[in-house]
mmCIF file of C-alpha atoms in Angstrom:
data_model
loop_
_atom_site.group_PDB
_atom_site.id
_atom_site.type_symbol
_atom_site.label_atom_id
_atom_site.label_comp_id
_atom_site.label_asym_id
_atom_site.label_seq_id
_atom_site.Cartn_x
_atom_site.Cartn_y
_atom_site.Cartn_z
ATOM 1 C CA UNK A 1 -38.597 93.083 109.976
ATOM 2 C CA UNK A 2 -40.233 91.445 107.046
ATOM 3 C CA UNK A 3 -43.709 90.498 105.992
ATOM 4 C CA UNK A 4 -44.183 86.790 105.714
ATOM 5 C CA UNK A 5 -46.995 86.100 103.348
ATOM 6 C CA UNK A 6 -46.001 82.878 101.641
ATOM 7 C CA UNK A 7 -47.328 79.705 103.221
ATOM 8 C CA UNK A 8 -46.804 76.329 101.653
ATOM 9 C CA UNK A 9 -49.249 73.557 102.418
ATOM 10 C CA UNK A 10 -50.703 75.392 105.392
ATOM 11 C CA UNK A 11 -54.168 73.963 105.077
ATOM 12 C CA UNK A 12 -52.887 70.414 105.070
ATOM 13 C CA UNK A 13 -51.194 70.740 108.419
ATOM 14 C CA UNK A 14 -53.415 73.271 110.089
ATOM 15 C CA UNK A 15 -55.439 70.530 111.730
ATOM 16 C CA UNK A 16 -52.437 68.566 112.994
ATOM 17 C CA UNK A 17 -51.793 70.783 115.982
ATOM 18 C CA UNK A 18 -51.138 69.352 119.413
ATOM 19 C CA UNK A 19 -53.905 69.967 121.934
ATOM 20 C CA UNK A 20 -52.088 69.317 125.179
ATOM 21 C CA UNK A 21 -51.742 72.881 126.443
ATOM 22 C CA UNK A 22 -52.456 73.405 130.119
ATOM 23 C CA UNK A 23 -55.930 74.718 130.836
ATOM 24 C CA UNK A 24 -55.450 78.275 132.031
ATOM 25 C CA UNK A 25 -59.033 79.394 132.548
ATOM 26 C CA UNK A 26 -61.162 81.438 130.176
ATOM 27 C CA UNK A 27 -59.289 84.602 129.264
ATOM 28 C CA UNK A 28 -59.324 86.817 126.230
ATOM 29 C CA UNK A 29 -55.922 87.059 124.708
ATOM 30 C CA UNK A 30 -54.572 89.246 121.899
ATOM 31 C CA UNK A 31 -51.715 87.772 119.879
ATOM 32 C CA UNK A 32 -50.016 89.798 117.142
ATOM 33 C CA UNK A 33 -48.041 88.035 114.431
ATOM 34 C CA UNK A 34 -47.109 88.295 110.765
ATOM 35 C CA UNK A 35 -49.616 86.892 108.299
ATOM 36 C CA UNK A 36 -49.017 83.225 107.583
ATOM 37 C CA UNK A 37 -46.339 82.847 110.259
ATOM 38 C CA UNK A 38 -48.293 80.450 112.432
ATOM 39 C CA UNK A 39 -50.541 77.485 111.643
ATOM 40 C CA UNK A 40 -53.944 78.728 110.446
ATOM 41 C CA UNK A 41 -55.675 76.576 113.043
ATOM 42 C CA UNK A 42 -53.378 77.495 115.927
ATOM 43 C CA UNK A 43 -55.642 80.030 117.628
ATOM 44 C CA UNK A 44 -58.712 77.789 117.436
ATOM 45 C CA UNK A 45 -56.694 74.796 118.672
ATOM 46 C CA UNK A 46 -55.312 76.815 121.576
ATOM 47 C CA UNK A 47 -58.780 78.027 122.522
ATOM 48 C CA UNK A 48 -60.128 74.481 122.352
ATOM 49 C CA UNK A 49 -57.309 73.155 124.518
ATOM 50 C CA UNK A 50 -57.426 75.888 127.156
ATOM 51 C CA UNK A 51 -60.909 77.360 127.117
ATOM 52 C CA UNK A 52 -59.483 80.785 126.315
ATOM 53 C CA UNK A 53 -60.715 83.210 123.683
ATOM 54 C CA UNK A 54 -57.472 84.171 121.975
ATOM 55 C CA UNK A 55 -57.625 86.547 119.041
ATOM 56 C CA UNK A 56 -54.994 86.942 116.315
ATOM 57 C CA UNK A 57 -54.237 90.376 114.918
ATOM 58 C CA UNK A 58 -51.762 90.811 112.088
ATOM 59 C CA UNK A 59 -48.901 93.194 111.573
ATOM 60 C CA UNK A 60 -47.014 93.676 108.340
ATOM 61 C CA UNK A 61 -43.689 94.781 109.749
ATOM 62 C CA UNK A 62 -41.799 95.070 113.017
ATOM 63 C CA UNK A 63 -41.973 98.830 112.710
ATOM 64 C CA UNK A 64 -45.762 98.732 112.454
ATOM 65 C CA UNK A 65 -46.331 96.737 115.640
ATOM 66 C CA UNK A 66 -43.591 98.580 117.515
ATOM 67 C CA UNK A 67 -45.294 101.897 116.810
ATOM 68 C CA UNK A 68 -48.514 100.573 118.306
ATOM 69 C CA UNK A 69 -46.817 99.026 121.327
ATOM 70 C CA UNK A 70 -44.801 102.119 122.159
ATOM 71 C CA UNK A 71 -47.843 104.373 121.760
ATOM 72 C CA UNK A 72 -49.982 102.174 124.025
ATOM 73 C CA UNK A 73 -47.128 101.249 126.395
ATOM 74 C CA UNK A 74 -47.867 97.643 125.525
ATOM 75 C CA UNK A 75 -51.480 97.750 126.609
ATOM 76 C CA UNK A 76 -54.027 95.893 124.523
ATOM 77 C CA UNK A 77 -51.627 93.125 123.522
ATOM 78 C CA UNK A 78 -50.576 89.978 125.353
ATOM 79 C CA UNK A 79 -48.114 88.156 123.063
ATOM 80 C CA UNK A 80 -46.283 89.653 120.087
ATOM 81 C CA UNK A 81 -44.008 88.107 117.493
ATOM 82 C CA UNK A 82 -41.123 90.454 116.660
ATOM 83 C CA UNK A 83 -37.544 90.107 115.469
ATOM 84 C CA UNK A 84 -34.850 90.022 118.121
ATOM 85 C CA UNK A 85 -33.589 93.635 117.863
ATOM 86 C CA UNK A 86 -37.166 94.793 118.431
ATOM 87 C CA UNK A 87 -37.651 92.389 121.340
ATOM 88 C CA UNK A 88 -34.530 93.964 122.805
ATOM 89 C CA UNK A 89 -36.050 97.436 122.377
ATOM 90 C CA UNK A 90 -39.229 96.291 124.157
ATOM 91 C CA UNK A 91 -37.075 95.021 127.007
ATOM 92 C CA UNK A 92 -35.052 98.230 127.185
ATOM 93 C CA UNK A 93 -38.286 100.251 127.275
ATOM 94 C CA UNK A 94 -39.595 98.138 130.138
ATOM 95 C CA UNK A 95 -42.472 96.773 128.048
ATOM 96 C CA UNK A 96 -41.445 93.096 127.973
ATOM 97 C CA UNK A 97 -42.404 90.682 130.742
ATOM 98 C CA UNK A 98 -39.579 89.078 132.716
ATOM 99 C CA UNK A 99 -40.311 85.431 131.948
ATOM 100 C CA UNK A 100 -41.098 82.833 134.606
ATOM 101 C CA UNK A 101 -39.764 79.649 133.010
ATOM 102 C CA UNK A 102 -41.714 77.481 135.448
ATOM 103 C CA UNK A 103 -44.827 78.543 133.563
ATOM 104 C CA UNK A 104 -43.357 77.413 130.220
ATOM 105 C CA UNK A 105 -42.578 73.693 130.624
ATOM 106 C CA UNK A 106 -42.101 73.237 126.868
ATOM 107 C CA UNK A 107 -39.115 75.566 127.020
ATOM 108 C CA UNK A 108 -37.127 72.352 127.512
ATOM 109 C CA UNK A 109 -37.828 71.518 123.857
ATOM 110 C CA UNK A 110 -35.531 74.340 122.747
ATOM 111 C CA UNK A 111 -31.977 73.645 121.713
ATOM 112 C CA UNK A 112 -29.429 74.599 124.340
ATOM 113 C CA UNK A 113 -28.010 77.054 121.783
ATOM 114 C CA UNK A 114 -31.381 78.830 121.759
ATOM 115 C CA UNK A 115 -30.706 79.889 125.345
ATOM 116 C CA UNK A 116 -27.386 81.489 124.348
ATOM 117 C CA UNK A 117 -28.616 84.168 121.948
ATOM 118 C CA UNK A 118 -26.751 87.417 122.437
ATOM 119 C CA UNK A 119 -29.852 89.621 122.488
ATOM 120 C CA UNK A 120 -31.273 87.682 125.459
ATOM 121 C CA UNK A 121 -29.025 85.067 127.040
ATOM 122 C CA UNK A 122 -31.125 82.725 129.161
ATOM 123 C CA UNK A 123 -34.387 83.770 127.442
ATOM 124 C CA UNK A 124 -35.221 86.236 130.180
ATOM 125 C CA UNK A 125 -37.705 88.319 128.161
ATOM 126 C CA UNK A 126 -38.158 86.561 124.807
ATOM 127 C CA UNK A 127 -38.471 83.090 123.362
ATOM 128 C CA UNK A 128 -37.107 82.292 119.905
ATOM 129 C CA UNK A 129 -39.702 81.182 117.356
ATOM 130 C CA UNK A 130 -37.618 80.905 114.168
ATOM 131 C CA UNK A 131 -33.998 81.560 113.269
ATOM 132 C CA UNK A 132 -31.754 81.461 110.274
ATOM 133 C CA UNK A 133 -29.291 83.174 107.997
ATOM 134 C CA UNK A 134 -29.234 85.796 105.262
ATOM 135 C CA UNK A 135 -27.295 84.880 102.161
ATOM 136 C CA UNK A 136 -27.272 84.567 98.391
ATOM 137 C CA UNK A 137 -30.061 82.847 96.487
ATOM 138 C CA UNK A 138 -29.355 82.212 92.849
ATOM 139 C CA UNK A 139 -30.208 80.336 89.655
ATOM 140 C CA UNK A 140 -27.468 77.750 89.332
ATOM 141 C CA UNK A 141 -28.454 77.087 85.703
ATOM 142 C CA UNK A 142 -28.086 80.748 84.716
ATOM 143 C CA UNK A 143 -25.240 82.106 86.851
ATOM 144 C CA UNK A 144 -21.737 81.231 85.752
ATOM 145 C CA UNK A 145 -19.879 79.495 88.575
ATOM 146 C CA UNK A 146 -20.947 79.494 92.226
ATOM 147 C CA UNK A 147 -21.317 82.904 93.880
ATOM 148 C CA UNK A 148 -19.665 82.707 97.284
ATOM 149 C CA UNK A 149 -19.001 86.310 98.292
ATOM 150 C CA UNK A 150 -21.157 89.309 99.108
ATOM 151 C CA UNK A 151 -19.024 91.077 96.493
ATOM 152 C CA UNK A 152 -20.642 88.870 93.832
ATOM 153 C CA UNK A 153 -23.842 90.751 94.635
ATOM 154 C CA UNK A 154 -22.386 94.174 95.406
ATOM 155 C CA UNK A 155 -20.092 94.213 92.365
ATOM 156 C CA UNK A 156 -21.840 91.913 89.892
ATOM 157 C CA UNK A 157 -20.344 90.832 86.608
ATOM 158 C CA UNK A 158 -21.536 92.517 83.439
ATOM 159 C CA UNK A 159 -23.674 89.453 82.717
ATOM 160 C CA UNK A 160 -25.416 89.749 86.086
ATOM 161 C CA UNK A 161 -25.860 93.504 86.102
ATOM 162 C CA UNK A 162 -29.574 94.333 86.151
ATOM 163 C CA UNK A 163 -30.432 90.806 87.288
ATOM 164 C CA UNK A 164 -29.790 91.134 91.011
ATOM 165 C CA UNK A 165 -31.937 92.319 93.918
ATOM 166 C CA UNK A 166 -31.188 93.332 97.491
ATOM 167 C CA UNK A 167 -33.392 93.422 100.570
ATOM 168 C CA UNK A 168 -35.099 96.765 101.142
ATOM 169 C CA UNK A 169 -35.179 96.613 104.949
ATOM 170 C CA UNK A 170 -32.558 98.894 106.536
ATOM 171 C CA UNK A 171 -30.609 96.455 108.672
ATOM 172 C CA UNK A 172 -30.253 93.744 106.056
ATOM 173 C CA UNK A 173 -29.472 96.084 103.170
ATOM 174 C CA UNK A 174 -26.641 97.641 105.177
ATOM 175 C CA UNK A 175 -25.645 94.257 106.570
ATOM 176 C CA UNK A 176 -24.578 92.909 103.191
ATOM 177 C CA UNK A 177 -22.002 95.692 102.736
ATOM 178 C CA UNK A 178 -20.918 95.531 106.384
ATOM 179 C CA UNK A 179 -20.176 91.835 106.047
ATOM 180 C CA UNK A 180 -18.419 92.340 102.701
ATOM 181 C CA UNK A 181 -16.073 94.825 104.378
ATOM 182 C CA UNK A 182 -15.492 92.691 107.466
ATOM 183 C CA UNK A 183 -17.412 95.077 109.743
ATOM 184 C CA UNK A 184 -19.776 94.210 112.554
ATOM 185 C CA UNK A 185 -23.395 94.140 111.383
ATOM 186 C CA UNK A 186 -24.038 96.459 114.331
ATOM 187 C CA UNK A 187 -21.254 98.929 113.640
ATOM 188 C CA UNK A 188 -21.775 102.517 114.695
ATOM 189 C CA UNK A 189 -18.395 103.705 113.432
ATOM 190 C CA UNK A 190 -18.964 106.785 111.266
ATOM 191 C CA UNK A 191 -16.190 105.970 108.793
ATOM 192 C CA UNK A 192 -17.430 102.407 108.353
ATOM 193 C CA UNK A 193 -20.995 103.581 107.839
ATOM 194 C CA UNK A 194 -19.791 106.070 105.211
ATOM 195 C CA UNK A 195 -17.952 103.294 103.378
ATOM 196 C CA UNK A 196 -21.058 101.123 103.436
ATOM 197 C CA UNK A 197 -23.202 104.003 102.176
ATOM 198 C CA UNK A 198 -20.866 104.791 99.281
ATOM 199 C CA UNK A 199 -20.571 101.157 98.282
ATOM 200 C CA UNK A 200 -24.328 100.605 98.277
ATOM 201 C CA UNK A 201 -24.912 103.766 96.249
ATOM 202 C CA UNK A 202 -22.530 102.370 93.637
ATOM 203 C CA UNK A 203 -24.247 98.978 93.781
ATOM 204 C CA UNK A 204 -27.678 100.545 93.274
ATOM 205 C CA UNK A 205 -26.918 101.187 89.615
ATOM 206 C CA UNK A 206 -26.514 97.462 89.017
ATOM 207 C CA UNK A 207 -29.721 96.331 90.746
ATOM 208 C CA UNK A 208 -32.966 95.163 89.246
ATOM 209 C CA UNK A 209 -34.781 96.158 92.446
ATOM 210 C CA UNK A 210 -34.847 96.387 96.211
ATOM 211 C CA UNK A 211 -37.207 93.571 97.063
ATOM 212 C CA UNK A 212 -38.249 91.964 100.361
ATOM 213 C CA UNK A 213 -41.157 89.860 99.196
ATOM 214 C CA UNK A 214 -41.082 88.796 95.536
ATOM 215 C CA UNK A 215 -37.400 88.182 94.846
ATOM 216 C CA UNK A 216 -37.857 84.429 94.864
ATOM 217 C CA UNK A 217 -40.567 84.763 92.205
ATOM 218 C CA UNK A 218 -38.171 86.856 90.113
ATOM 219 C CA UNK A 219 -35.687 83.988 90.367
ATOM 220 C CA UNK A 220 -38.294 81.450 89.326
ATOM 221 C CA UNK A 221 -39.225 83.511 86.260
ATOM 222 C CA UNK A 222 -35.582 84.207 85.406
ATOM 223 C CA UNK A 223 -36.056 87.965 85.693
ATOM 224 C CA UNK A 224 -33.456 87.872 88.470
ATOM 225 C CA UNK A 225 -30.527 85.477 88.685
ATOM 226 C CA UNK A 226 -28.847 86.381 91.994
ATOM 227 C CA UNK A 227 -30.534 87.949 95.034
ATOM 228 C CA UNK A 228 -29.957 88.706 98.695
ATOM 229 C CA UNK A 229 -32.356 86.487 100.617
ATOM 230 C CA UNK A 230 -33.430 85.193 103.969
ATOM 231 C CA UNK A 231 -32.923 81.441 103.823
ATOM 232 C CA UNK A 232 -36.589 80.553 104.248
ATOM 233 C CA UNK A 233 -37.648 82.841 101.438
ATOM 234 C CA UNK A 234 -35.040 81.273 99.165
ATOM 235 C CA UNK A 235 -36.717 77.965 99.981
ATOM 236 C CA UNK A 236 -39.942 79.269 98.450
ATOM 237 C CA UNK A 237 -38.050 79.574 95.183
ATOM 238 C CA UNK A 238 -36.401 76.183 95.605
ATOM 239 C CA UNK A 239 -39.866 74.660 96.068
ATOM 240 C CA UNK A 240 -40.741 75.817 92.562
ATOM 241 C CA UNK A 241 -37.407 75.375 90.779
ATOM 242 C CA UNK A 242 -34.697 72.942 91.891
ATOM 243 C CA UNK A 243 -32.069 74.990 90.022
ATOM 244 C CA UNK A 244 -32.400 77.688 92.683
ATOM 245 C CA UNK A 245 -29.699 77.340 95.355
ATOM 246 C CA UNK A 246 -28.814 79.083 98.614
ATOM 247 C CA UNK A 247 -25.371 79.841 99.982
ATOM 248 C CA UNK A 248 -23.979 81.728 102.966
ATOM 249 C CA UNK A 249 -21.141 83.871 101.538
ATOM 250 C CA UNK A 250 -17.590 83.306 102.674
ATOM 251 C CA UNK A 251 -17.660 86.541 104.708
ATOM 252 C CA UNK A 252 -20.539 85.138 106.759
ATOM 253 C CA UNK A 253 -24.105 86.067 107.560
ATOM 254 C CA UNK A 254 -26.141 87.637 110.282
ATOM 255 C CA UNK A 255 -28.076 85.311 112.583
ATOM 256 C CA UNK A 256 -31.658 86.534 112.476
ATOM 257 C CA UNK A 257 -34.066 85.450 115.194
ATOM 258 C CA UNK A 258 -37.819 86.003 115.371
ATOM 259 C CA UNK A 259 -39.170 85.872 118.895
ATOM 260 C CA UNK A 260 -42.270 85.688 121.055
ATOM 261 C CA UNK A 261 -42.597 88.356 123.748
ATOM 262 C CA UNK A 262 -45.191 88.589 126.531
ATOM 263 C CA UNK A 263 -46.044 92.214 127.279
ATOM 264 C CA UNK A 264 -45.539 93.414 130.827
ATOM 265 C CA UNK A 265 -48.878 95.232 130.649
ATOM 266 C CA UNK A 266 -50.704 92.127 129.471
ATOM 267 C CA UNK A 267 -53.896 91.706 131.479
ATOM 268 C CA UNK A 268 -53.954 87.975 130.763
ATOM 269 C CA UNK A 269 -50.544 86.763 131.846
ATOM 270 C CA UNK A 270 -51.540 83.195 132.643
ATOM 271 C CA UNK A 271 -53.149 82.742 129.223
ATOM 272 C CA UNK A 272 -50.152 84.416 127.585
ATOM 273 C CA UNK A 273 -47.797 81.927 129.221
ATOM 274 C CA UNK A 274 -50.083 79.078 128.174
ATOM 275 C CA UNK A 275 -50.019 80.342 124.588
ATOM 276 C CA UNK A 276 -46.239 80.505 124.216
ATOM 277 C CA UNK A 277 -45.997 77.095 125.874
ATOM 278 C CA UNK A 278 -48.563 75.795 123.376
ATOM 279 C CA UNK A 279 -46.486 77.081 120.453
ATOM 280 C CA UNK A 280 -43.391 75.335 121.836
ATOM 281 C CA UNK A 281 -45.134 71.947 121.611
ATOM 282 C CA UNK A 282 -43.029 70.102 118.995
ATOM 283 C CA UNK A 283 -46.024 69.414 116.737
ATOM 284 C CA UNK A 284 -47.082 73.062 116.802
ATOM 285 C CA UNK A 285 -43.612 74.523 116.448
ATOM 286 C CA UNK A 286 -42.778 71.997 113.731
ATOM 287 C CA UNK A 287 -45.568 73.425 111.609
ATOM 288 C CA UNK A 288 -43.444 76.501 111.015
ATOM 289 C CA UNK A 289 -40.488 74.473 109.776
ATOM 290 C CA UNK A 290 -42.592 72.347 107.450
ATOM 291 C CA UNK A 291 -44.782 75.135 106.098
ATOM 292 C CA UNK A 292 -42.947 78.442 106.149
ATOM 293 C CA UNK A 293 -39.666 76.628 105.556
ATOM 294 C CA UNK A 294 -37.704 78.356 108.301
ATOM 295 C CA UNK A 295 -35.585 76.593 110.849
ATOM 296 C CA UNK A 296 -37.102 76.602 114.329
ATOM 297 C CA UNK A 297 -35.050 76.356 117.543
ATOM 298 C CA UNK A 298 -37.078 73.372 118.749
ATOM 299 C CA UNK A 299 -34.923 70.233 118.860
ATOM 300 C CA UNK A 300 -37.798 67.749 118.798
ATOM 301 C CA UNK A 301 -39.548 69.577 115.962
ATOM 302 C CA UNK A 302 -36.419 69.726 113.815
ATOM 303 C CA UNK A 303 -35.508 66.097 114.432
ATOM 304 C CA UNK A 304 -38.964 65.114 113.181
ATOM 305 C CA UNK A 305 -38.253 66.540 109.718
ATOM 306 C CA UNK A 306 -37.734 63.874 107.072
ATOM 307 C CA UNK A 307 -34.381 63.358 105.364
ATOM 308 C CA UNK A 308 -36.040 64.052 102.013
ATOM 309 C CA UNK A 309 -37.315 67.404 103.260
ATOM 310 C CA UNK A 310 -33.881 68.503 104.445
ATOM 311 C CA UNK A 311 -32.314 67.242 101.218
ATOM 312 C CA UNK A 312 -34.732 69.400 99.210
ATOM 313 C CA UNK A 313 -33.977 72.468 101.347
ATOM 314 C CA UNK A 314 -30.328 72.086 102.401
ATOM 315 C CA UNK A 315 -30.276 75.298 104.455
ATOM 316 C CA UNK A 316 -32.720 73.599 106.832
ATOM 317 C CA UNK A 317 -29.763 71.415 107.806
ATOM 318 C CA UNK A 318 -27.652 74.308 109.122
ATOM 319 C CA UNK A 319 -27.011 73.336 112.731
ATOM 320 C CA UNK A 320 -27.578 75.478 115.836
ATOM 321 C CA UNK A 321 -23.811 75.556 116.431
ATOM 322 C CA UNK A 322 -23.267 76.864 112.914
ATOM 323 C CA UNK A 323 -25.931 79.522 113.420
ATOM 324 C CA UNK A 324 -24.350 80.771 116.627
ATOM 325 C CA UNK A 325 -21.116 81.523 114.770
ATOM 326 C CA UNK A 326 -22.855 84.458 113.125
ATOM 327 C CA UNK A 327 -23.409 87.839 114.737
ATOM 328 C CA UNK A 328 -26.963 88.759 115.621
ATOM 329 C CA UNK A 329 -28.456 92.084 114.652
ATOM 330 C CA UNK A 330 -28.788 94.063 117.885
ATOM 331 C CA UNK A 331 -30.578 97.164 119.039
ATOM 332 C CA UNK A 332 -28.140 99.933 118.060
ATOM 333 C CA UNK A 333 -29.960 102.605 120.047
ATOM 334 C CA UNK A 334 -29.526 106.163 118.794
ATOM 335 C CA UNK A 335 -27.437 104.897 115.879
ATOM 336 C CA UNK A 336 -30.634 103.602 114.296
ATOM 337 C CA UNK A 337 -31.268 107.176 113.143
ATOM 338 C CA UNK A 338 -27.974 107.153 111.292
ATOM 339 C CA UNK A 339 -28.857 103.798 109.754
ATOM 340 C CA UNK A 340 -32.210 105.111 108.528
ATOM 341 C CA UNK A 341 -30.626 108.302 107.176
ATOM 342 C CA UNK A 342 -27.989 106.349 105.265
ATOM 343 C CA UNK A 343 -30.571 104.045 103.717
ATOM 344 C CA UNK A 344 -32.594 107.079 102.646
ATOM 345 C CA UNK A 345 -29.483 108.546 101.037
ATOM 346 C CA UNK A 346 -28.777 105.294 99.224
ATOM 347 C CA UNK A 347 -32.275 104.985 97.828
ATOM 348 C CA UNK A 348 -32.466 108.690 96.883
ATOM 349 C CA UNK A 349 -29.331 108.522 94.740
#
């Protein structure tokens, strides 16, 4: 899905990890995650608590790790962090382990709503690590009025033209226009996809850039004034400039979910279970909320956040019930080829 490179205050909290994981015996374990998406001391703390020799390898995008997993049939990896549509693909390909919840006692720390996610009701093959919304991030001191519609981005005013960015990743770029038109974010209807394509080609002429990683910095500098953003990334901008605000447009958002998946071909299943259970410790899972500024589906971890923290980053206060009102991006199967072709057409025009 998206590279996550920005970490705020990681060093300060990297040593505050809980060390109560169950000893699982000495096993080597390969965990793949995005850079900066887990406490820097998490692997060492897990090894100290369990006697294992876990190793962290990094991937930049979902597509990158999926290519490796499909080529190796999941061999060589034990736990991977991927976004929910990709977890669903791993399940459909028979590469994801069917989870034994008895081996994950900290699963009880998850919100009840985290067991109701459409891609995997009951958490049968994946466990949610972070979740949130995609919306509009903007400079309230520079934009006239309050943008509250995806159309404010897709059809910007003359004053905003050339000062907006959209996400480059296929599903989210298309999602903005799907939501603006009242379509499912997983539509496979040819006419709807054509409408989305044509609208985004028209929008392209008004954009400053397609940008997945530096849009918040463009807001801070004033180069951009209104951008499409994942909520946590908007928070990076808010951390540097209080005039930056986040809003879910009136047409709604997608509910994005990043997950942990144990590979069926993992040769270290017991250690893999111990690792995901370790992450679900409230202190460990809370690190993500406090440092990468994304909501986590861990009730104890979220309730430990201070009122001041939530006041500074209001989207952290979006409740699990509110999140579940939004449609999740799903595996669209063969239609993914059409999605990729349409995005290529948009960017080529």
